[in-house]
Amino acid sequence: MNIQSSINKEVFIPRDERMLVAVEVKRRQRKRMSFLPTGAKGNYATFICVSVTNTRPHQLFITKVKQFGGSSTFTRRSQWTVEQLRQVNGINPNKDSPEFDLVFDNTVDQWVASSAAEKCIFVQILYHACQTYWEGKAGSLGKAGKLGKVSNQRRVSQGAHHEVRAGPSDSPASASRTLQARRKSYIPPKQAEFINCQSKLTGDACTMNLVIYRCKAFLNRVKNMMVANQSHSHSRGQPGQRVRGSTMGNVVHRVNVALGERGDRLTRAEDKTVELMHKAQQFADTAHKLALKYSK
């Protein structure tokens, strides 16, 4: 069982939630912490997770989970709703980088992911989860408005039958004005903005990019394991095992470079497609203007 499955099983499933993504992070600018049960020298791992409730209406959460040194269990430290999320800053919109910021109502966290691919997966899934959540929220509000109109019409029809008995305070018109005042007083929460994020992370046609990032993240984990095994074998003085580890590390590096080049080609193709769409739109506008000119 990998780390993400373990976090989901220990932290989220007992709370009737389902984890969508988790990324291991470290602080880019370390804060002072007066006390935390972190063991010697703050030996712990931090994960930022995105989860959704299984019950309707669905709620979307961003949760900070820690695993302290010497322990195999995970501990939930902080949790925010998506309404409390104000901004996701990708730091660099021109290239893959492991740095990102999360801005909430009451705090700002500056993180560095274990790799650029892990951060890109996290941002991409978080963006689409937020879009799905707010679309569902808007749909539920629309259904509530329709139900309010139907109930208002029923009250009007009932008031027409009992017009003589009803007093001035019980009139359907006053009930309608009260309902309209409540709707006007409702202020929907502001959605989080994603700034300095690459367009391939926040665009619609990004399934291939997500697959590439998952492959990169997997290869990065394999490379880290190879490096750890190589250093361990080096301490034991086994030259043959070092050679095999080095060869495997070179293979992983070449595959990682090839995936990076393919990702760059996909990005250039995506940018070229957008450019051609703009040119086609300009050509269509020009042709329309000429048609109107000569038709006169």
mmCIF file of C-alpha atoms in Angstrom:
data_model
loop_
_atom_site.group_PDB
_atom_site.id
_atom_site.type_symbol
_atom_site.label_atom_id
_atom_site.label_comp_id
_atom_site.label_asym_id
_atom_site.label_seq_id
_atom_site.Cartn_x
_atom_site.Cartn_y
_atom_site.Cartn_z
ATOM 1 C CA MET A 1 0.000 0.000 0.000
ATOM 2 C CA ASN A 2 1.469 3.394 -1.019
ATOM 3 C CA ILE A 3 1.465 6.548 1.104
ATOM 4 C CA GLN A 4 -1.616 8.122 -0.517
ATOM 5 C CA SER A 5 -3.678 4.970 0.015
ATOM 6 C CA SER A 6 -2.533 4.826 3.641
ATOM 7 C CA ILE A 7 -3.501 8.474 4.238
ATOM 8 C CA ASN A 8 -6.902 7.927 2.653
ATOM 9 C CA LYS A 9 -7.537 4.787 4.731
ATOM 10 C CA GLU A 10 -6.399 6.256 8.081
ATOM 11 C CA VAL A 11 -7.518 9.906 7.857
ATOM 12 C CA PHE A 12 -10.372 10.327 5.381
ATOM 13 C CA ILE A 13 -12.346 7.070 5.103
ATOM 14 C CA PRO A 14 -13.259 7.080 8.844
ATOM 15 C CA ARG A 15 -14.649 10.635 8.355
ATOM 16 C CA ASP A 16 -16.767 9.510 5.363
ATOM 17 C CA GLU A 17 -14.531 11.442 2.948
ATOM 18 C CA ARG A 18 -12.669 10.442 -0.194
ATOM 19 C CA MET A 19 -9.172 11.781 -0.888
ATOM 20 C CA LEU A 20 -8.597 13.088 -4.417
ATOM 21 C CA VAL A 21 -4.880 13.916 -4.258
ATOM 22 C CA ALA A 22 -2.044 14.358 -1.762
ATOM 23 C CA VAL A 23 1.358 16.020 -2.186
ATOM 24 C CA GLU A 24 4.321 15.860 0.178
ATOM 25 C CA VAL A 25 5.639 19.351 0.919
ATOM 26 C CA LYS A 26 8.152 21.343 2.948
ATOM 27 C CA ARG A 27 7.932 24.987 3.941
ATOM 28 C CA ARG A 28 9.647 27.408 1.597
ATOM 29 C CA GLN A 29 9.945 29.929 4.412
ATOM 30 C CA ARG A 30 10.002 28.115 7.716
ATOM 31 C CA LYS A 31 7.809 29.573 10.461
ATOM 32 C CA ARG A 32 8.691 29.621 14.157
ATOM 33 C CA MET A 33 6.809 26.983 16.112
ATOM 34 C CA SER A 34 7.054 27.210 19.877
ATOM 35 C CA PHE A 35 5.810 23.685 20.516
ATOM 36 C CA LEU A 36 4.829 20.697 18.427
ATOM 37 C CA PRO A 37 5.177 16.986 19.253
ATOM 38 C CA THR A 38 7.552 16.520 16.340
ATOM 39 C CA GLY A 39 10.264 14.533 18.027
ATOM 40 C CA ALA A 40 13.926 15.387 17.702
ATOM 41 C CA LYS A 41 14.635 18.443 15.501
ATOM 42 C CA GLY A 42 11.130 18.487 14.034
ATOM 43 C CA ASN A 43 11.454 15.129 12.273
ATOM 44 C CA TYR A 44 8.157 14.812 10.392
ATOM 45 C CA ALA A 45 6.676 14.714 6.893
ATOM 46 C CA THR A 46 3.881 17.068 5.782
ATOM 47 C CA PHE A 47 1.195 16.297 3.187
ATOM 48 C CA ILE A 48 -1.399 18.663 1.688
ATOM 49 C CA CYS A 49 -4.507 16.693 0.715
ATOM 50 C CA VAL A 50 -7.713 17.461 -1.192
ATOM 51 C CA SER A 51 -10.786 15.460 -0.183
ATOM 52 C CA VAL A 52 -14.530 15.429 -0.840
ATOM 53 C CA THR A 53 -17.365 14.151 1.337
ATOM 54 C CA ASN A 54 -19.353 11.115 0.240
ATOM 55 C CA THR A 55 -22.660 12.581 1.465
ATOM 56 C CA ARG A 56 -24.666 15.151 -0.459
ATOM 57 C CA PRO A 57 -24.356 18.065 -0.739
ATOM 58 C CA HIS A 58 -20.672 17.371 -1.339
ATOM 59 C CA GLN A 59 -18.114 19.445 0.567
ATOM 60 C CA LEU A 60 -14.551 20.013 -0.651
ATOM 61 C CA PHE A 61 -11.707 20.235 1.896
ATOM 62 C CA ILE A 62 -7.979 21.023 1.891
ATOM 63 C CA THR A 63 -6.290 19.202 4.783
ATOM 64 C CA LYS A 64 -2.783 19.285 6.258
ATOM 65 C CA VAL A 65 -1.628 15.831 7.371
ATOM 66 C CA LYS A 66 1.607 15.004 9.214
ATOM 67 C CA GLN A 67 3.557 11.828 9.796
ATOM 68 C CA PHE A 68 5.968 12.162 12.700
ATOM 69 C CA GLY A 69 9.331 10.466 12.803
ATOM 70 C CA GLY A 70 9.348 6.929 14.131
ATOM 71 C CA SER A 71 5.589 6.518 13.587
ATOM 72 C CA SER A 72 3.712 4.778 10.776
ATOM 73 C CA THR A 73 0.426 6.612 11.456
ATOM 74 C CA PHE A 74 -0.817 9.888 9.970
ATOM 75 C CA THR A 75 -2.275 12.795 11.957
ATOM 76 C CA ARG A 76 -4.723 15.430 10.673
ATOM 77 C CA ARG A 77 -3.450 18.854 11.766
ATOM 78 C CA SER A 78 -5.501 21.534 9.959
ATOM 79 C CA GLN A 79 -8.454 21.567 7.578
ATOM 80 C CA TRP A 80 -10.053 24.294 5.436
ATOM 81 C CA THR A 81 -13.173 24.339 3.283
ATOM 82 C CA VAL A 82 -12.945 25.397 -0.338
ATOM 83 C CA GLU A 83 -14.853 28.586 0.590
ATOM 84 C CA GLN A 84 -11.897 29.562 2.815
ATOM 85 C CA LEU A 85 -9.411 29.112 -0.033
ATOM 86 C CA ARG A 86 -8.688 32.507 -1.580
ATOM 87 C CA GLN A 87 -5.751 31.947 -3.916
ATOM 88 C CA VAL A 88 -3.493 29.274 -5.388
ATOM 89 C CA ASN A 89 -0.207 30.753 -6.619
ATOM 90 C CA GLY A 90 1.825 28.559 -8.983
ATOM 91 C CA ILE A 91 4.823 30.956 -8.681
ATOM 92 C CA ASN A 92 6.100 30.361 -12.246
ATOM 93 C CA PRO A 93 3.651 30.279 -15.193
ATOM 94 C CA ASN A 94 6.381 29.506 -17.769
ATOM 95 C CA LYS A 95 7.859 26.222 -16.535
ATOM 96 C CA ASP A 96 7.284 23.317 -14.174
ATOM 97 C CA SER A 97 8.468 24.183 -10.668
ATOM 98 C CA PRO A 98 7.885 22.583 -7.240
ATOM 99 C CA GLU A 99 6.991 25.867 -5.452
ATOM 100 C CA PHE A 100 3.414 27.006 -4.787
ATOM 101 C CA ASP A 101 1.447 29.101 -2.271
ATOM 102 C CA LEU A 102 -1.965 28.499 -0.701
ATOM 103 C CA VAL A 103 -3.788 31.585 0.632
ATOM 104 C CA PHE A 104 -6.682 31.042 3.057
ATOM 105 C CA ASP A 105 -8.823 33.461 5.057
ATOM 106 C CA ASN A 106 -6.614 33.205 8.124
ATOM 107 C CA THR A 107 -3.210 32.025 6.873
ATOM 108 C CA VAL A 108 -0.745 31.951 3.979
ATOM 109 C CA ASP A 109 1.367 28.825 3.434
ATOM 110 C CA GLN A 110 4.410 28.769 1.143
ATOM 111 C CA TRP A 111 5.331 25.246 0.089
ATOM 112 C CA VAL A 112 7.877 23.293 -1.932
ATOM 113 C CA ALA A 113 6.702 19.929 -3.255
ATOM 114 C CA SER A 114 8.961 16.897 -3.483
ATOM 115 C CA SER A 115 9.071 17.409 -7.270
ATOM 116 C CA ALA A 116 7.633 19.696 -9.933
ATOM 117 C CA ALA A 117 5.494 16.852 -11.303
ATOM 118 C CA GLU A 118 3.906 16.202 -7.881
ATOM 119 C CA LYS A 119 3.006 19.894 -7.543
ATOM 120 C CA CYS A 120 1.544 20.032 -11.074
ATOM 121 C CA ILE A 121 -0.653 16.989 -10.370
ATOM 122 C CA PHE A 122 -1.880 18.608 -7.140
ATOM 123 C CA VAL A 123 -2.679 21.990 -8.756
ATOM 124 C CA GLN A 124 -4.411 20.378 -11.737
ATOM 125 C CA ILE A 125 -6.668 18.131 -9.635
ATOM 126 C CA LEU A 126 -7.396 20.920 -7.130
ATOM 127 C CA TYR A 127 -8.404 23.296 -9.950
ATOM 128 C CA HIS A 128 -10.840 20.864 -11.557
ATOM 129 C CA ALA A 129 -12.236 19.827 -8.161
ATOM 130 C CA CYS A 130 -12.941 23.507 -7.391
ATOM 131 C CA GLN A 131 -14.602 23.987 -10.788
ATOM 132 C CA THR A 132 -16.801 20.920 -10.269
ATOM 133 C CA TYR A 133 -17.713 22.028 -6.746
ATOM 134 C CA TRP A 134 -18.733 25.576 -7.751
ATOM 135 C CA GLU A 135 -20.684 24.323 -10.777
ATOM 136 C CA GLY A 136 -22.605 21.968 -8.487
ATOM 137 C CA LYS A 137 -23.153 24.823 -6.025
ATOM 138 C CA ALA A 138 -24.567 27.041 -8.772
ATOM 139 C CA GLY A 139 -26.828 24.205 -9.956
ATOM 140 C CA SER A 140 -28.225 23.633 -6.462
ATOM 141 C CA LEU A 141 -28.933 27.359 -6.050
ATOM 142 C CA GLY A 142 -30.740 27.359 -9.404
ATOM 143 C CA LYS A 143 -32.921 24.421 -8.319
ATOM 144 C CA ALA A 144 -33.690 26.182 -5.033
ATOM 145 C CA GLY A 145 -34.767 29.294 -6.949
ATOM 146 C CA LYS A 146 -37.108 27.259 -9.154
ATOM 147 C CA LEU A 147 -38.629 25.564 -6.119
ATOM 148 C CA GLY A 148 -39.100 28.985 -4.503
ATOM 149 C CA LYS A 149 -40.967 30.247 -7.593
ATOM 150 C CA VAL A 150 -43.249 27.181 -7.595
ATOM 151 C CA SER A 151 -44.051 27.553 -3.895
ATOM 152 C CA ASN A 152 -44.663 31.277 -4.398
ATOM 153 C CA GLN A 153 -47.121 30.541 -7.211
ATOM 154 C CA ARG A 154 -48.934 28.061 -4.957
ATOM 155 C CA ARG A 155 -49.202 30.680 -2.223
ATOM 156 C CA VAL A 156 -50.592 33.191 -4.722
ATOM 157 C CA SER A 157 -53.248 30.718 -5.919
ATOM 158 C CA GLN A 158 -54.185 29.883 -2.337
ATOM 159 C CA GLY A 159 -54.377 33.577 -1.493
ATOM 160 C CA ALA A 160 -56.782 34.143 -4.376
ATOM 161 C CA HIS A 161 -59.227 31.630 -2.848
ATOM 162 C CA HIS A 162 -58.927 33.126 0.651
ATOM 163 C CA GLU A 163 -58.619 36.779 -0.296
ATOM 164 C CA VAL A 164 -61.492 37.839 1.926
ATOM 165 C CA ARG A 165 -60.178 36.089 5.027
ATOM 166 C CA ALA A 166 -56.513 37.060 4.680
ATOM 167 C CA GLY A 167 -55.282 40.144 6.469
ATOM 168 C CA PRO A 168 -52.822 42.716 5.050
ATOM 169 C CA SER A 169 -49.820 41.049 6.699
ATOM 170 C CA ASP A 170 -50.654 37.609 5.252
ATOM 171 C CA SER A 171 -50.911 38.714 1.603
ATOM 172 C CA PRO A 172 -48.960 36.777 -1.067
ATOM 173 C CA ALA A 173 -47.346 40.039 -2.228
ATOM 174 C CA SER A 174 -45.690 40.569 1.157
ATOM 175 C CA ALA A 175 -44.417 36.978 1.169
ATOM 176 C CA SER A 176 -42.975 37.484 -2.318
ATOM 177 C CA ARG A 177 -41.224 40.703 -1.246
ATOM 178 C CA THR A 178 -39.744 38.913 1.766
ATOM 179 C CA LEU A 179 -38.416 36.120 -0.454
ATOM 180 C CA GLN A 180 -36.898 38.615 -2.905
ATOM 181 C CA ALA A 181 -35.250 40.524 -0.055
ATOM 182 C CA ARG A 182 -33.669 37.327 1.232
ATOM 183 C CA ARG A 183 -32.320 36.500 -2.222
ATOM 184 C CA LYS A 184 -30.848 39.984 -2.605
ATOM 185 C CA SER A 185 -29.226 39.813 0.830
ATOM 186 C CA TYR A 186 -27.507 36.503 -0.044
ATOM 187 C CA ILE A 187 -23.892 37.085 -1.125
ATOM 188 C CA PRO A 188 -22.287 34.018 -2.729
ATOM 189 C CA PRO A 189 -18.761 33.216 -1.491
ATOM 190 C CA LYS A 190 -15.872 34.329 -3.683
ATOM 191 C CA GLN A 191 -14.175 31.571 -5.626
ATOM 192 C CA ALA A 192 -10.441 30.994 -5.267
ATOM 193 C CA GLU A 193 -8.255 32.403 -8.041
ATOM 194 C CA PHE A 194 -5.425 30.418 -9.615
ATOM 195 C CA ILE A 195 -2.563 32.756 -10.557
ATOM 196 C CA ASN A 196 0.866 32.097 -12.107
ATOM 197 C CA CYS A 197 -0.295 28.595 -13.078
ATOM 198 C CA GLN A 198 0.474 27.107 -16.466
ATOM 199 C CA SER A 199 -2.464 27.032 -18.876
ATOM 200 C CA LYS A 200 -2.057 23.280 -19.334
ATOM 201 C CA LEU A 201 -2.906 22.844 -15.628
ATOM 202 C CA THR A 202 -6.075 24.940 -15.675
ATOM 203 C CA GLY A 203 -7.274 24.153 -19.208
ATOM 204 C CA ASP A 204 -9.901 21.684 -20.316
ATOM 205 C CA ALA A 205 -7.743 19.510 -22.611
ATOM 206 C CA CYS A 206 -5.226 18.383 -19.996
ATOM 207 C CA THR A 207 -5.798 14.625 -19.602
ATOM 208 C CA MET A 208 -2.594 13.807 -21.475
ATOM 209 C CA ASN A 209 -0.648 16.286 -19.356
ATOM 210 C CA LEU A 210 -1.930 14.613 -16.183
ATOM 211 C CA VAL A 211 -0.750 11.212 -17.457
ATOM 212 C CA ILE A 212 2.683 12.657 -18.268
ATOM 213 C CA TYR A 213 2.980 14.238 -14.821
ATOM 214 C CA ARG A 214 1.994 10.981 -13.137
ATOM 215 C CA CYS A 215 4.708 9.170 -15.120
ATOM 216 C CA LYS A 216 7.236 11.837 -14.160
ATOM 217 C CA ALA A 217 6.269 11.610 -10.493
ATOM 218 C CA PHE A 218 6.575 7.810 -10.564
ATOM 219 C CA LEU A 219 9.984 7.962 -12.235
ATOM 220 C CA ASN A 220 11.119 10.574 -9.723
ATOM 221 C CA ARG A 221 10.150 8.251 -6.855
ATOM 222 C CA VAL A 222 11.982 5.357 -8.526
ATOM 223 C CA LYS A 223 15.067 7.534 -9.009
ATOM 224 C CA ASN A 224 15.006 8.596 -5.358
ATOM 225 C CA MET A 225 14.737 4.967 -4.295
ATOM 226 C CA MET A 226 17.681 4.078 -6.548
ATOM 227 C CA VAL A 227 19.769 6.897 -5.114
ATOM 228 C CA ALA A 228 18.903 5.818 -1.568
ATOM 229 C CA ASN A 229 19.790 2.174 -2.330
ATOM 230 C CA GLN A 230 22.978 3.258 -4.054
ATOM 231 C CA SER A 231 24.118 5.328 -1.076
ATOM 232 C CA HIS A 232 23.203 2.446 1.256
ATOM 233 C CA SER A 233 25.196 -0.053 -0.805
ATOM 234 C CA HIS A 234 28.092 2.419 -1.008
ATOM 235 C CA SER A 235 28.244 2.519 2.780
ATOM 236 C CA ARG A 236 28.440 -1.280 2.789
ATOM 237 C CA GLY A 237 31.153 -1.302 0.153
ATOM 238 C CA GLN A 238 29.494 -3.360 -2.603
ATOM 239 C CA PRO A 239 30.849 -2.065 -5.948
ATOM 240 C CA GLY A 240 28.845 -4.439 -8.155
ATOM 241 C CA GLN A 241 25.522 -3.261 -6.723
ATOM 242 C CA ARG A 242 26.613 0.370 -7.178
ATOM 243 C CA VAL A 243 27.208 -0.212 -10.887
ATOM 244 C CA ARG A 244 23.752 -1.759 -11.348
ATOM 245 C CA GLY A 245 22.119 1.110 -9.415
ATOM 246 C CA SER A 246 24.000 3.674 -11.506
ATOM 247 C CA THR A 247 22.924 1.988 -14.762
ATOM 248 C CA MET A 248 19.285 1.916 -13.659
ATOM 249 C CA GLY A 249 19.522 5.557 -12.590
ATOM 250 C CA ASN A 250 20.773 6.504 -16.077
ATOM 251 C CA VAL A 251 17.846 4.666 -17.690
ATOM 252 C CA VAL A 252 15.371 6.464 -15.435
ATOM 253 C CA HIS A 253 17.032 9.798 -16.244
ATOM 254 C CA ARG A 254 16.790 9.201 -20.013
ATOM 255 C CA VAL A 255 13.107 8.221 -19.760
ATOM 256 C CA ASN A 256 12.440 11.300 -17.604
ATOM 257 C CA VAL A 257 14.117 13.557 -20.180
ATOM 258 C CA ALA A 258 12.101 11.947 -22.992
ATOM 259 C CA LEU A 259 8.839 12.538 -21.090
ATOM 260 C CA GLY A 260 9.842 16.133 -20.474
ATOM 261 C CA GLU A 261 10.519 16.687 -24.187
ATOM 262 C CA ARG A 262 7.161 15.130 -25.088
ATOM 263 C CA GLY A 263 5.415 17.379 -22.564
ATOM 264 C CA ASP A 264 7.126 20.435 -24.094
ATOM 265 C CA ARG A 265 6.022 19.371 -27.583
ATOM 266 C CA LEU A 266 2.431 18.966 -26.378
ATOM 267 C CA THR A 267 2.562 22.417 -24.808
ATOM 268 C CA ARG A 268 3.860 23.979 -28.044
ATOM 269 C CA ALA A 269 1.170 22.178 -30.037
ATOM 270 C CA GLU A 270 -1.487 23.451 -27.631
ATOM 271 C CA ASP A 271 -0.194 27.036 -27.940
ATOM 272 C CA LYS A 272 -0.104 26.715 -31.753
ATOM 273 C CA THR A 273 -3.719 25.487 -31.763
ATOM 274 C CA VAL A 274 -4.826 28.513 -29.736
ATOM 275 C CA GLU A 275 -2.940 30.830 -32.112
ATOM 276 C CA LEU A 276 -4.593 29.252 -35.176
ATOM 277 C CA MET A 277 -8.011 29.607 -33.528
ATOM 278 C CA HIS A 278 -7.416 33.335 -33.008
ATOM 279 C CA LYS A 279 -6.289 33.765 -36.642
ATOM 280 C CA ALA A 280 -9.331 31.880 -37.895
ATOM 281 C CA GLN A 281 -11.602 34.088 -35.787
ATOM 282 C CA GLN A 282 -9.942 37.240 -37.188
ATOM 283 C CA PHE A 283 -10.348 35.908 -40.757
ATOM 284 C CA ALA A 284 -14.027 35.158 -40.126
ATOM 285 C CA ASP A 285 -14.612 38.649 -38.705
ATOM 286 C CA THR A 286 -12.916 40.259 -41.724
ATOM 287 C CA ALA A 287 -14.950 38.166 -44.184
ATOM 288 C CA HIS A 288 -18.156 39.096 -42.358
ATOM 289 C CA LYS A 289 -17.329 42.813 -42.548
ATOM 290 C CA LEU A 290 -16.559 42.562 -46.276
ATOM 291 C CA ALA A 291 -19.821 40.707 -46.886
ATOM 292 C CA LEU A 292 -21.773 43.427 -45.101
ATOM 293 C CA LYS A 293 -19.928 46.150 -47.022
ATOM 294 C CA TYR A 294 -20.619 44.706 -50.467
ATOM 295 C CA SER A 295 -24.196 43.751 -49.649
ATOM 296 C CA LYS A 296 -24.954 47.479 -49.189
#
